[in-house]
Coordinates of C-alpha atoms in Angstrom, one line a residue:
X916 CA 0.0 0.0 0.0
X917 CA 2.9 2.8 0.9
X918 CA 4.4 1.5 -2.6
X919 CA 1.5 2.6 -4.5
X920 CA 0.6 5.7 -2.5
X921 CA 4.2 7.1 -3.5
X922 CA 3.9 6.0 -6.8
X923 CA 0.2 8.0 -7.2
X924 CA 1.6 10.8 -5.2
X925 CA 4.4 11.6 -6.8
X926 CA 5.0 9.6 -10.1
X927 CA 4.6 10.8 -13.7
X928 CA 1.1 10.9 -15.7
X929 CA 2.0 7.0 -17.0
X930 CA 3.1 5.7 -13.6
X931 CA -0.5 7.7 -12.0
X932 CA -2.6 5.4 -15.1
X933 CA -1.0 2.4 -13.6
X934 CA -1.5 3.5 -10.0
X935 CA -5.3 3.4 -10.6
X936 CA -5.8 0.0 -12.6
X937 CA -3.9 -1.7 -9.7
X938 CA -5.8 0.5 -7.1
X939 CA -9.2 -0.5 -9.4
X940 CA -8.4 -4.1 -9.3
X941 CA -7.2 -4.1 -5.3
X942 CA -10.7 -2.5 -4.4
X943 CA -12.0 -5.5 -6.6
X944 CA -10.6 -8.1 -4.8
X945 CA -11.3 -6.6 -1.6
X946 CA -14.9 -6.1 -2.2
X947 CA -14.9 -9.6 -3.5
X948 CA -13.7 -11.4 -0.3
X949 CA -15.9 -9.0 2.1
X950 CA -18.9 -10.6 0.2
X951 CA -17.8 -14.1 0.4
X952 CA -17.3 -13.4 4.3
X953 CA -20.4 -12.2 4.6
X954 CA -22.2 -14.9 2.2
X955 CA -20.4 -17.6 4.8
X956 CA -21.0 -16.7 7.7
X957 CA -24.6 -15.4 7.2
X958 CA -27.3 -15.5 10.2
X959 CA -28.5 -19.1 9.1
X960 CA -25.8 -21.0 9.9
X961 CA -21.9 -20.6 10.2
X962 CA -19.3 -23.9 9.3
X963 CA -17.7 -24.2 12.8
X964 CA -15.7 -26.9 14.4
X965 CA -16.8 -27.0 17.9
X966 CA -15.1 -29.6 20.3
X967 CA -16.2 -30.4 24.3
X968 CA -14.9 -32.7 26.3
X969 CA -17.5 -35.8 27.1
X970 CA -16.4 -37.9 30.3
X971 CA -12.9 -37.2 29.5
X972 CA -13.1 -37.8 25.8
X973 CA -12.9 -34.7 23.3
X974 CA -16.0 -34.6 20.7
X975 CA -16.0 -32.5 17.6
X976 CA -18.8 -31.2 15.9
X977 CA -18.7 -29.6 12.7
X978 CA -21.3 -27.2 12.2
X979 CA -24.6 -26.7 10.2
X980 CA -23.7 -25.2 7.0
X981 CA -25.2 -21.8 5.8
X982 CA -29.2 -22.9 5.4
X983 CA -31.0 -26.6 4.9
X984 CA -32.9 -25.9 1.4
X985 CA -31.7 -27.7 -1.9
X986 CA -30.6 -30.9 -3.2
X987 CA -29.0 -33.8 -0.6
X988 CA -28.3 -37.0 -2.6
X989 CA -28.0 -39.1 0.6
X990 CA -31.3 -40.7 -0.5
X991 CA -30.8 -41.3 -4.1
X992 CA -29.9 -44.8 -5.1
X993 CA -26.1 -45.1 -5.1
X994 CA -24.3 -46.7 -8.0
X995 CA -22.2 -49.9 -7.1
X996 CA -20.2 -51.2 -9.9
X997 CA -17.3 -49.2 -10.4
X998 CA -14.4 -49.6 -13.3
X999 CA -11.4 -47.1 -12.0
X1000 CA -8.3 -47.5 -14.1
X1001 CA -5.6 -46.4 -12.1
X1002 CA -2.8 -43.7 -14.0
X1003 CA 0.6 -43.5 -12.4
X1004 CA 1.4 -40.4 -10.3
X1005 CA -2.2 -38.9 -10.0
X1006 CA -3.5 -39.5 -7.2
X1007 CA -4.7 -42.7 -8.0
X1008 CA -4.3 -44.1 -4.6
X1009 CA -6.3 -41.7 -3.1
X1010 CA -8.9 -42.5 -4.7
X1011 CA -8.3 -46.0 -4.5
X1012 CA -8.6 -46.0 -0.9
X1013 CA -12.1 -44.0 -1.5
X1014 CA -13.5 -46.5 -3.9
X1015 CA -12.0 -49.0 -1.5
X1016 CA -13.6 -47.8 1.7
X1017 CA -17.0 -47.6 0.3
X1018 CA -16.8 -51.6 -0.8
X1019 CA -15.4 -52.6 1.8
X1020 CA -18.4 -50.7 4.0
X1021 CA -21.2 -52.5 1.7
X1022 CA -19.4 -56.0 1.1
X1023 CA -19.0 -55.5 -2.8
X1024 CA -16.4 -58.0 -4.4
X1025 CA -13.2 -56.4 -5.9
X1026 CA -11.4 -57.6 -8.6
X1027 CA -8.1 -58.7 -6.7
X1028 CA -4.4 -59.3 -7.8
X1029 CA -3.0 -62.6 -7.9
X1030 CA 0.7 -61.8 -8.2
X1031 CA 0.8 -58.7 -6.1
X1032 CA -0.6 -56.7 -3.1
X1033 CA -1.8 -53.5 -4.7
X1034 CA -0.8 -54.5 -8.8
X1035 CA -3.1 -56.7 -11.3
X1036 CA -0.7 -55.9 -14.0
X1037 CA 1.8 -52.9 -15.4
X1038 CA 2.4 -54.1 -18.6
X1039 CA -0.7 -56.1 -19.9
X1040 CA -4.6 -55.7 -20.0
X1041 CA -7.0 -57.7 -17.3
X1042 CA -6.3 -61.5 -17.5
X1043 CA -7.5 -64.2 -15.6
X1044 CA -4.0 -65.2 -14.6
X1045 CA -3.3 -62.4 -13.1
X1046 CA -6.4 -62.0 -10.7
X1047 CA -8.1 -64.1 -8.3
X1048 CA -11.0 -66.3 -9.1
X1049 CA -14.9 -64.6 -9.2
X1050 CA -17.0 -65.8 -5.9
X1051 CA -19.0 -68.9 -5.8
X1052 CA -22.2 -68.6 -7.6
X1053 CA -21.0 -65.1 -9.0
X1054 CA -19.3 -64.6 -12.4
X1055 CA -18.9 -60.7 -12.0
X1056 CA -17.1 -58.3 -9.4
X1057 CA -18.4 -55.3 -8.3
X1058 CA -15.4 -52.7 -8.6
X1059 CA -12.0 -52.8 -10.2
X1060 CA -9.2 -49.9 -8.7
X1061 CA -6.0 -51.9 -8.8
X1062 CA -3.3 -51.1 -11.3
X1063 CA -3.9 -52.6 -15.0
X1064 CA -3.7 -51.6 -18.5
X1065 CA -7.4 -50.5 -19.8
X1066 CA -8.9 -52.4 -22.6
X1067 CA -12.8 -52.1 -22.6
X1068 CA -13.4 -55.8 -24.0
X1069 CA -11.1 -57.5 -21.5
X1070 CA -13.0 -55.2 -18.6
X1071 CA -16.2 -56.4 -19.6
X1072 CA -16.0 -59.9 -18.9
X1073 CA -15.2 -59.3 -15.4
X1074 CA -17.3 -56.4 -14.9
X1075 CA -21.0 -55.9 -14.8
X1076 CA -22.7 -54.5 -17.7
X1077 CA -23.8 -51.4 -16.1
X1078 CA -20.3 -50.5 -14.2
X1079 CA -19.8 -46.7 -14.1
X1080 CA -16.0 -46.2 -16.1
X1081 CA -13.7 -43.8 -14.6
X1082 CA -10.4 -42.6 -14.0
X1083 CA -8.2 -39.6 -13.5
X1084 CA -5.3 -37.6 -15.3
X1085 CA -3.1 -34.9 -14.0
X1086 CA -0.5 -32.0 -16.1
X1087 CA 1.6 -34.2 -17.7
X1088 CA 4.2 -32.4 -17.0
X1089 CA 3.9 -32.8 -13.8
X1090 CA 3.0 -36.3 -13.8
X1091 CA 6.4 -37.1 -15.7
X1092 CA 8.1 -35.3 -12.8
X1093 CA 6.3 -37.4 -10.1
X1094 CA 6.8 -40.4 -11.7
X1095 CA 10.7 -39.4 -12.4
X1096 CA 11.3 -38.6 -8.6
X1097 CA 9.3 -41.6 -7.2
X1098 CA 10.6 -44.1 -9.5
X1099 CA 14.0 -43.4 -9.3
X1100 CA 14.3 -42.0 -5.4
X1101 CA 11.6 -44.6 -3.7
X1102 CA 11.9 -47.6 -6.4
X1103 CA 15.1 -47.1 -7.8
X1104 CA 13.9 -48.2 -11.3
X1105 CA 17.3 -48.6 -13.3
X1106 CA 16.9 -46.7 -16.2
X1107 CA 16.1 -43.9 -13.9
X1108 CA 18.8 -44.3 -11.2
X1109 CA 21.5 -44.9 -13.7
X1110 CA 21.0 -41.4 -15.1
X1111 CA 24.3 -39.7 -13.5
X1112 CA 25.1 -36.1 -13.6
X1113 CA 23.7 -32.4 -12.0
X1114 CA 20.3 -32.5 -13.5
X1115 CA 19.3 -36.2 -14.7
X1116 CA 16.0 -35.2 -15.2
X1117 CA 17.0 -32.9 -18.0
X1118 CA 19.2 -35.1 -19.1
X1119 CA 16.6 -37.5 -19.5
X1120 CA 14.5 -34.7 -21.8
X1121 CA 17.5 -33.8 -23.9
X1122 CA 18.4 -37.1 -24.5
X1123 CA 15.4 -39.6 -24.5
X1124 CA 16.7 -42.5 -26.8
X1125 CA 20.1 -42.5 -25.1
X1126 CA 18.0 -43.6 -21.5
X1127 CA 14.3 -44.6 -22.2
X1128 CA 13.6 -48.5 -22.5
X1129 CA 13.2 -49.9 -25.8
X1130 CA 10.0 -51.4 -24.9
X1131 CA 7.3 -48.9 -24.1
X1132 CA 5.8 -50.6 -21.4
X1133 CA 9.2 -50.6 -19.6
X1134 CA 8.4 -46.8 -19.0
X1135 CA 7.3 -44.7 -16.7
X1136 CA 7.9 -41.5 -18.2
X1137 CA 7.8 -42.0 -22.1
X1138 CA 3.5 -40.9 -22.2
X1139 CA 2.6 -43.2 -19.0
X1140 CA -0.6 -41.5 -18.8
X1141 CA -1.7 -42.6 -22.3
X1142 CA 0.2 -46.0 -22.1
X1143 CA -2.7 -47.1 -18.7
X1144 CA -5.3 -45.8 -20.5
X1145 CA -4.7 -48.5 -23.5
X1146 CA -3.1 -46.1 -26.6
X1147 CA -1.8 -48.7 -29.0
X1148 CA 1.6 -49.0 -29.5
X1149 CA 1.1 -48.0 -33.2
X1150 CA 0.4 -44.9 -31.8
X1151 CA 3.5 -44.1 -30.2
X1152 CA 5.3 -45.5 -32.7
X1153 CA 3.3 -43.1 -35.2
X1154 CA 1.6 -39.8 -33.0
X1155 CA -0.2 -38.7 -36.1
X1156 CA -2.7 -36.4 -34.9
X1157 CA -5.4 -38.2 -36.6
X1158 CA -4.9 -41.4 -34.7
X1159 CA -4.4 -39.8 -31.4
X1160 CA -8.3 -38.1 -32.0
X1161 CA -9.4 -41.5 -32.8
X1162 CA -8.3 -42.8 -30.2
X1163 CA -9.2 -40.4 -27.6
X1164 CA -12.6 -40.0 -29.0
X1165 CA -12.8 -43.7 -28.3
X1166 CA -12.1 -43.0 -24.7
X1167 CA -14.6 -40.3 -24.6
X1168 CA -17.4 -43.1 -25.4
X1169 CA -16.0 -45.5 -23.4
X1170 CA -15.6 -43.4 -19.5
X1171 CA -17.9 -41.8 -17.7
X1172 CA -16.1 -39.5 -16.2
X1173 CA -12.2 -38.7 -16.1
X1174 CA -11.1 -36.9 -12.9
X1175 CA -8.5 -33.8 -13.4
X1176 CA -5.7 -34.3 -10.0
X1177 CA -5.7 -30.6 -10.2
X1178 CA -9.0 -29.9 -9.6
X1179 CA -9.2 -33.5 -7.3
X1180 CA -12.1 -32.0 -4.7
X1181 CA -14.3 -30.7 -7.5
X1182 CA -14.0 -33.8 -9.4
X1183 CA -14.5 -36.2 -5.6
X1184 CA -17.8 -34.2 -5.1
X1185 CA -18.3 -34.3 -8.8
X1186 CA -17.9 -38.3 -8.5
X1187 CA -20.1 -38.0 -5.5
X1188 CA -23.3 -36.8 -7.9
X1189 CA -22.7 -39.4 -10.5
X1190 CA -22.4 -42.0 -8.2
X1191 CA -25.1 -41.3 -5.9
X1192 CA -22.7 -41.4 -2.9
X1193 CA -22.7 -39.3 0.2
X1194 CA -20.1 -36.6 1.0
X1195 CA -19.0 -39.0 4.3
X1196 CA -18.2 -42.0 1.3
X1197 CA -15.6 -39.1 -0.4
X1198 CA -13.8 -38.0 2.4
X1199 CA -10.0 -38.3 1.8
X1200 CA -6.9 -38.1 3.2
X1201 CA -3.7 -38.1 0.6
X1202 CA -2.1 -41.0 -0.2
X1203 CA 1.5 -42.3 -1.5
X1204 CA 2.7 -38.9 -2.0
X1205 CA 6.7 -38.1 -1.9
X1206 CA 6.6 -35.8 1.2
X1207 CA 9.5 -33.0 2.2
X1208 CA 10.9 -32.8 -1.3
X1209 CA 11.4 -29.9 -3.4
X1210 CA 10.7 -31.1 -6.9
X1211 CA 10.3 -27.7 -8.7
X1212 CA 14.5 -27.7 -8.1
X1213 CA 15.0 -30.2 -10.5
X1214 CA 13.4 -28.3 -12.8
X1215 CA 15.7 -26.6 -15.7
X1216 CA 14.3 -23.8 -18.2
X1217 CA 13.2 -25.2 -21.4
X1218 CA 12.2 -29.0 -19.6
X1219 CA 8.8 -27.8 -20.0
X1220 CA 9.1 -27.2 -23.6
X1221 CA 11.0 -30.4 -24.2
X1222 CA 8.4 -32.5 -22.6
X1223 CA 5.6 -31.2 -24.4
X1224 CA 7.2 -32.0 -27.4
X1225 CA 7.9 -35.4 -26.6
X1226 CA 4.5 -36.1 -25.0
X1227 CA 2.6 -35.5 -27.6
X1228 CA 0.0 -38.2 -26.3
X1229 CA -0.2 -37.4 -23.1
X1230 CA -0.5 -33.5 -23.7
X1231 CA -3.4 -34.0 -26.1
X1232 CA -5.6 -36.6 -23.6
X1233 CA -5.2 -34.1 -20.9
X1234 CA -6.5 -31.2 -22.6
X1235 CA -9.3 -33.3 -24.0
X1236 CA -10.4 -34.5 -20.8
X1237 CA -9.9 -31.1 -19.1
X1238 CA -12.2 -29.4 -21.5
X1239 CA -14.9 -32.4 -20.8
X1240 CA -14.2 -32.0 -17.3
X1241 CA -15.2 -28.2 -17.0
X1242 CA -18.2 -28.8 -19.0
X1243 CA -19.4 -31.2 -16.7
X1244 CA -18.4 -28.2 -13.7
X1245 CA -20.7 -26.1 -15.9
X1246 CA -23.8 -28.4 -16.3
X1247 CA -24.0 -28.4 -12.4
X1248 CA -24.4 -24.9 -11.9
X1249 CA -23.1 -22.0 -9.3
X1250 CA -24.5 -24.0 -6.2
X1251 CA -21.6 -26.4 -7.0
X1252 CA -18.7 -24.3 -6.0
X1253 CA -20.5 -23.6 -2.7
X1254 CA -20.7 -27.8 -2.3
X1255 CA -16.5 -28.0 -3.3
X1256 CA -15.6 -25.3 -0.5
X1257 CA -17.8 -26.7 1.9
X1258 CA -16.3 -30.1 1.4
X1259 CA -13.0 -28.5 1.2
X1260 CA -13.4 -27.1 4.8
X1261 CA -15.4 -30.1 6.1
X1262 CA -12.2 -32.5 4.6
X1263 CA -9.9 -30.7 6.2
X1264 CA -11.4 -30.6 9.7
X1265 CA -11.4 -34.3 9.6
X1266 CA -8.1 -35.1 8.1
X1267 CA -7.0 -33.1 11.1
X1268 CA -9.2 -35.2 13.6
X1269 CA -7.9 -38.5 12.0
X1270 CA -4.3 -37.4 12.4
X1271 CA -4.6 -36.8 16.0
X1272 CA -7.1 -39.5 17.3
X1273 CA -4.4 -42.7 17.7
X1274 CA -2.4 -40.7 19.7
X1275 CA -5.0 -38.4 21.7
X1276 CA -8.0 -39.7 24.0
X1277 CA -10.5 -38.1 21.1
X1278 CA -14.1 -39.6 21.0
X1279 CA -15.8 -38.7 17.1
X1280 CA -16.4 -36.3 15.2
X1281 CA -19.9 -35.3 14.5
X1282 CA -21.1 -33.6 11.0
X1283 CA -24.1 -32.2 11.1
X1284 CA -27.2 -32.7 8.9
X1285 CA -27.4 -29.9 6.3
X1286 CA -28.1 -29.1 2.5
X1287 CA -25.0 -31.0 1.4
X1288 CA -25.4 -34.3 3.6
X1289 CA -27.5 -35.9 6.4
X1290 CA -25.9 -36.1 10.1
X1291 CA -22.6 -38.5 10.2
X1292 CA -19.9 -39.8 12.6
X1293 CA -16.4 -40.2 11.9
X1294 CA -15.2 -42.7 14.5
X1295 CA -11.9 -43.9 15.6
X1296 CA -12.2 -46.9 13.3
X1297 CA -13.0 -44.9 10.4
X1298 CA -10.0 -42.9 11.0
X1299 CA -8.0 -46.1 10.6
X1300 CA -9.8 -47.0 7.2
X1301 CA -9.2 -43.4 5.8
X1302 CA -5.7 -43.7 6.4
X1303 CA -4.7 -47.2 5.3
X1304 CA -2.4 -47.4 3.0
X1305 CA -3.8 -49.1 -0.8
X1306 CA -1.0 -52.5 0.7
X1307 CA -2.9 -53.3 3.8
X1308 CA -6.4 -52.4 2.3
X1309 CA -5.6 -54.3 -0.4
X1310 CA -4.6 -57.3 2.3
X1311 CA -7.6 -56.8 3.9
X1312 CA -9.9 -57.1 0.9
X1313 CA -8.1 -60.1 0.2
X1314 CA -8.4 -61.7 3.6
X1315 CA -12.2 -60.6 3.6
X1316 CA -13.1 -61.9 0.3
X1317 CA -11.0 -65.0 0.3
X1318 CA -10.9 -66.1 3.7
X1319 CA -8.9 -69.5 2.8
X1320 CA -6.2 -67.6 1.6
X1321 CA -5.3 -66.2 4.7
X1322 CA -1.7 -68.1 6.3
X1323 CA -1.7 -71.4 8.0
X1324 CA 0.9 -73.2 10.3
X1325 CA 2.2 -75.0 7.0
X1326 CA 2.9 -71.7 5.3
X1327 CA 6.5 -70.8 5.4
X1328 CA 7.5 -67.7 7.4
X1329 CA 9.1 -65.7 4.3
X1330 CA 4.6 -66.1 3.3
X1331 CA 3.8 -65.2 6.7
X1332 CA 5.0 -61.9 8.1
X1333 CA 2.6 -59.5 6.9
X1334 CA -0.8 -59.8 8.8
X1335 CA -4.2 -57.9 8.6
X1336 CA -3.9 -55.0 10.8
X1337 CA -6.8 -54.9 13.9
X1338 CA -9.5 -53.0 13.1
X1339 CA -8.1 -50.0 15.9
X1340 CA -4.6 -49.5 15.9
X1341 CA -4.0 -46.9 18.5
X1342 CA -0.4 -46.6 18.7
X1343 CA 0.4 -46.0 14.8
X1344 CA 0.9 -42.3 15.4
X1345 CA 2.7 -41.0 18.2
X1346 CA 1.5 -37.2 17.6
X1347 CA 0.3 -35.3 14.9
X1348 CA 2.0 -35.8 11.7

C-alpha cells in the first residue's frame, strides 16, 4: 500500500494510469472477499468446528452449513459397480482408498491381484491369470481400482454390464516429474537411477533414446498417462494427430467421467453426484505422495518445452479431458462451487481429527445434517480405514473376500510376516504428523 501511495503521489502521468488500474483491481478483490465473508457466515448458519470434552473424551462437531434448502443425494440410489483405471502419479491411490472404503463398507467383491498386493498388471490388459477367481455362484465383481492396462473388452468380462467407467489424469508435466522422482528416489527403477550427472531429469529430456527402455511398457515416463489408458503401441510408434483423436474420441465413449488431479475436490464431489454417494463416502486423506521434497529444483528452463514435445499423447488426452471436465463443472451450476468449498473445509477438519485420534483420547467427530449431507460420525475406526495405506487395504480385501487364503501353520515364514492390521490401531501415530 505505501508502494502505490508514493507511486500515485508523486509519479509521472504513466506511472498515475498504472497507479489506478492496480488500485481499481485491489478494491475489486477486496470487495470480492468482504462478500464471500459475509455470504459464509450469514445469520442461518456458520461452518464451525466446535469440540467439548465428554467424560474425559474430546468430541468435535462440525457445524450446520449456511441454510438446509436444496438438493442432498443421501437418499438417491447409489451406484455400485465401479471400473477405475488407475494412471501412475495422479492420485490414484487416493482414490483407491475411497473407492476401497466404500466396498469394503457395503461387502461388494473387488477384482483382486493374484501376483501382487496393490498390482493386477503394469504391462498387460485384465487377464484371468493375473487375478483371483470370481466368488461362488458369481461370475462378476463389483469394482475394479487396482493397477492394469485399460482395454474395454477384457473389462467387460469381469465387470458388470452397467459398471460406471472412470479414471483420472493430471499435467503431464507434472505427472512425468512425479513419476521421475518416485521411481527413481523410492523404487530405484534402473533406467532412472542410472542417469548420472547435476540434472538427470533434463538429461533425460534432452536425451530420450540414449536412457528410455526400448520397450514402451518398460516406462514410466515416455506418455505413461496414455500407455494405462490402452493407446496402441502403433500410436507411439506413429503420434499422427489423426490417430491420437481417434483414439481419444474412443475413450470419450467409453468413461464416464475422467477426474482432473488438479481440480481433485471438485471432481470427488463431482464423483459423488454421478455416483449417488454421500459426501461422508468421499472424504479423503492423501495417499503415496513423496513428502519434504522440493521437486520444482529439479526443474531446468526449457524441460517444459521439451516435454511437451515429446509427450505429444499425453499433452493431447489431458487437454481433452480437461475441456470435458469443466463442461461437466458447468452443467451443475453456481451451487456447485459452494458444495466444493464446503467439502473443502469439512475435509480438512477431519483429516485433522484422523491425524490426532491414535495418539489423543478423542471420541468422534460429528457432521451435522445440512443441504450438502445428512448427520454423520467419523469414528476412531474410520479414522484407521481413511488412512490405510492401498498395501494393507488391499490385504484386507483379500483376507475378507477369500478367507482360505489367509496363512496357515504350513505356510512358510518368508509367506507369513505381513498380517491384517486390527480394526483400531491406536499406537500408529505418536503425535500429529
Amino acid at each position: 500500500m505505501e508502494f502505490l501511495k508514493i507511486i500515485c503521489t508523486q509519479g509521472r502521468h504513466r506511472r498515475r494510469s498504472i497507479c489506478l488500474v492496480f488500485s481499481g483491481l485491489f478494491l475489486l478483490v477486496s470487495t470480492i472477499q468482504i462478500w464471500n465473508s459475509v455470504s459464509l457466515n450469514n445469520s442461518r448458519g456458520q461452518i464451525t468446528d466446535n469440540c467439548s470434552d465428554d467424560g474425559g473424551k474430546l468430541l468435535c462437531t462440525f457445524g450446520r452449513a449456511w441454510d438446509n434448502f436444496g438438493k442432498n443425494t443421501d437418499s438417491t440410489e447409489e451406484m455400485k459397480h465401479i471400473a477405475f483405471l488407475k494412471v501412475h502419479k495422479a492420485a490414484s491411490s487416493t482414490v483407491m482408498n475411497i473407492l476401497m472404503r466404500f466396498g469394503y463398507a457395503r461387502n461388494l467383491s473387488f477384482i483382486l491381484p493374484k501376483n501382487s498386493l496393490n498390482i493386477i498388471s503394469q504391462t498387460e490388459h485384465l487377464q484371468q491369470k493375473n487375478i483371483h477367481e470370481p466368488l461362488v455362484n458369481k461370475t462378476k465383481f463389483d469394482i475394479l481400482c487396482h493397477h492394469v492396462i485399460y482395454k474395454k473388452s477384457a473389462l467387460q468380462r469381469y465387470l458388470h454390464n452397467d459398471a460406471f467407467y472412470v479414471s483420472i489424469l493430471r499435467d503431464p508435466f507434472d505427472q512425468f516429474v512425479s513419476s521421475f522422482n518416485y521411481f527413481r528416489k523410492v523404487w530405484g527403477t534402473p533406467y532412472l537411477h542410472n542417469i548420472s550427472g547435476e540434472f538427470p531429469m533434463s538429461e533425460l529430456l534432452r536425451h530420450p533414446n540414449r536412457y528410455e527402455p526400448k520397450i514402451i511398457s518398460d516406462s514410466f515416463t515416455n506418455n505413461r498417462m496414455s500407455f494405462d489408458l490402452g493407446f496402441p503401441l502403433s500410436v507411439f510408434d506413429s503420434p499422427s494427430p489423426g490417430r491420437i483423436s481417434r483414439y481419444i474420441s474412443h475413450l470419450d465413449s467409453s468413461f464416464h467421467f475422467v477426474m482432473i488431479k488438479e481440480y481433485f475436490d471438485e471432481s470427488v464431489v463431482l464423483l459423488k453426484h454421478f455416483l449417488n454417494w454421500t459426501m461422508k463416502d468421499i472424504l479423503y486423506v492423501r495417499q503415496n505422495t513423496l513428502r519434504h521434497y522440493r521437486i520444482d529444483l529439479d526443474v531446468q528452463p526449457g524441460d517444459r518445452e521439451l516435454h511437451r514435445q515429446r509427450a505429444r499423447l499425453d499433452y493431447a488426452l489431458y487437454d481433452h479431458f480437461l475441456f470435458r471436465f469443466w463442461e461437466h463443472v458447468q452443467q451443475q451450476g453456481p451451487e456447485f462451487h459452494r458444495e466444493v468449498m464446503y467439502f473443502k473445509h469439512l475435509r480438512r477438519s477431519v483429516e485433522t481429527f484422523c491425524r490426532h485420534v491414535f495418539s489423543k483420547d478423542i471420541g468422534i467427530f460429528q457432521a451435522s445434517d445440512n443441504k450438502w449431507h445428512k448427520s454423520f460420525q467419523i469414528t476412531k475406526q474410520d479414522c484407521y480405514l481413511i488412512m490405510m495405506t492401498e498395501n494393507d487395504f488391499s490385504l484386507l480385501l483379500k483376507h475378507t473376500q477369500y478367507p482360505y487364503l489367509r496363512p496357515t501353520r504350513q505356510t512358510p515364514k518368508r509367506h507369513r510376516k505381513r498380517k491384517v492390521l486390527p480394526p483400531v490401531r491406536p499406537n500408529i501415530y505418536k503425535g500429529p504428523i
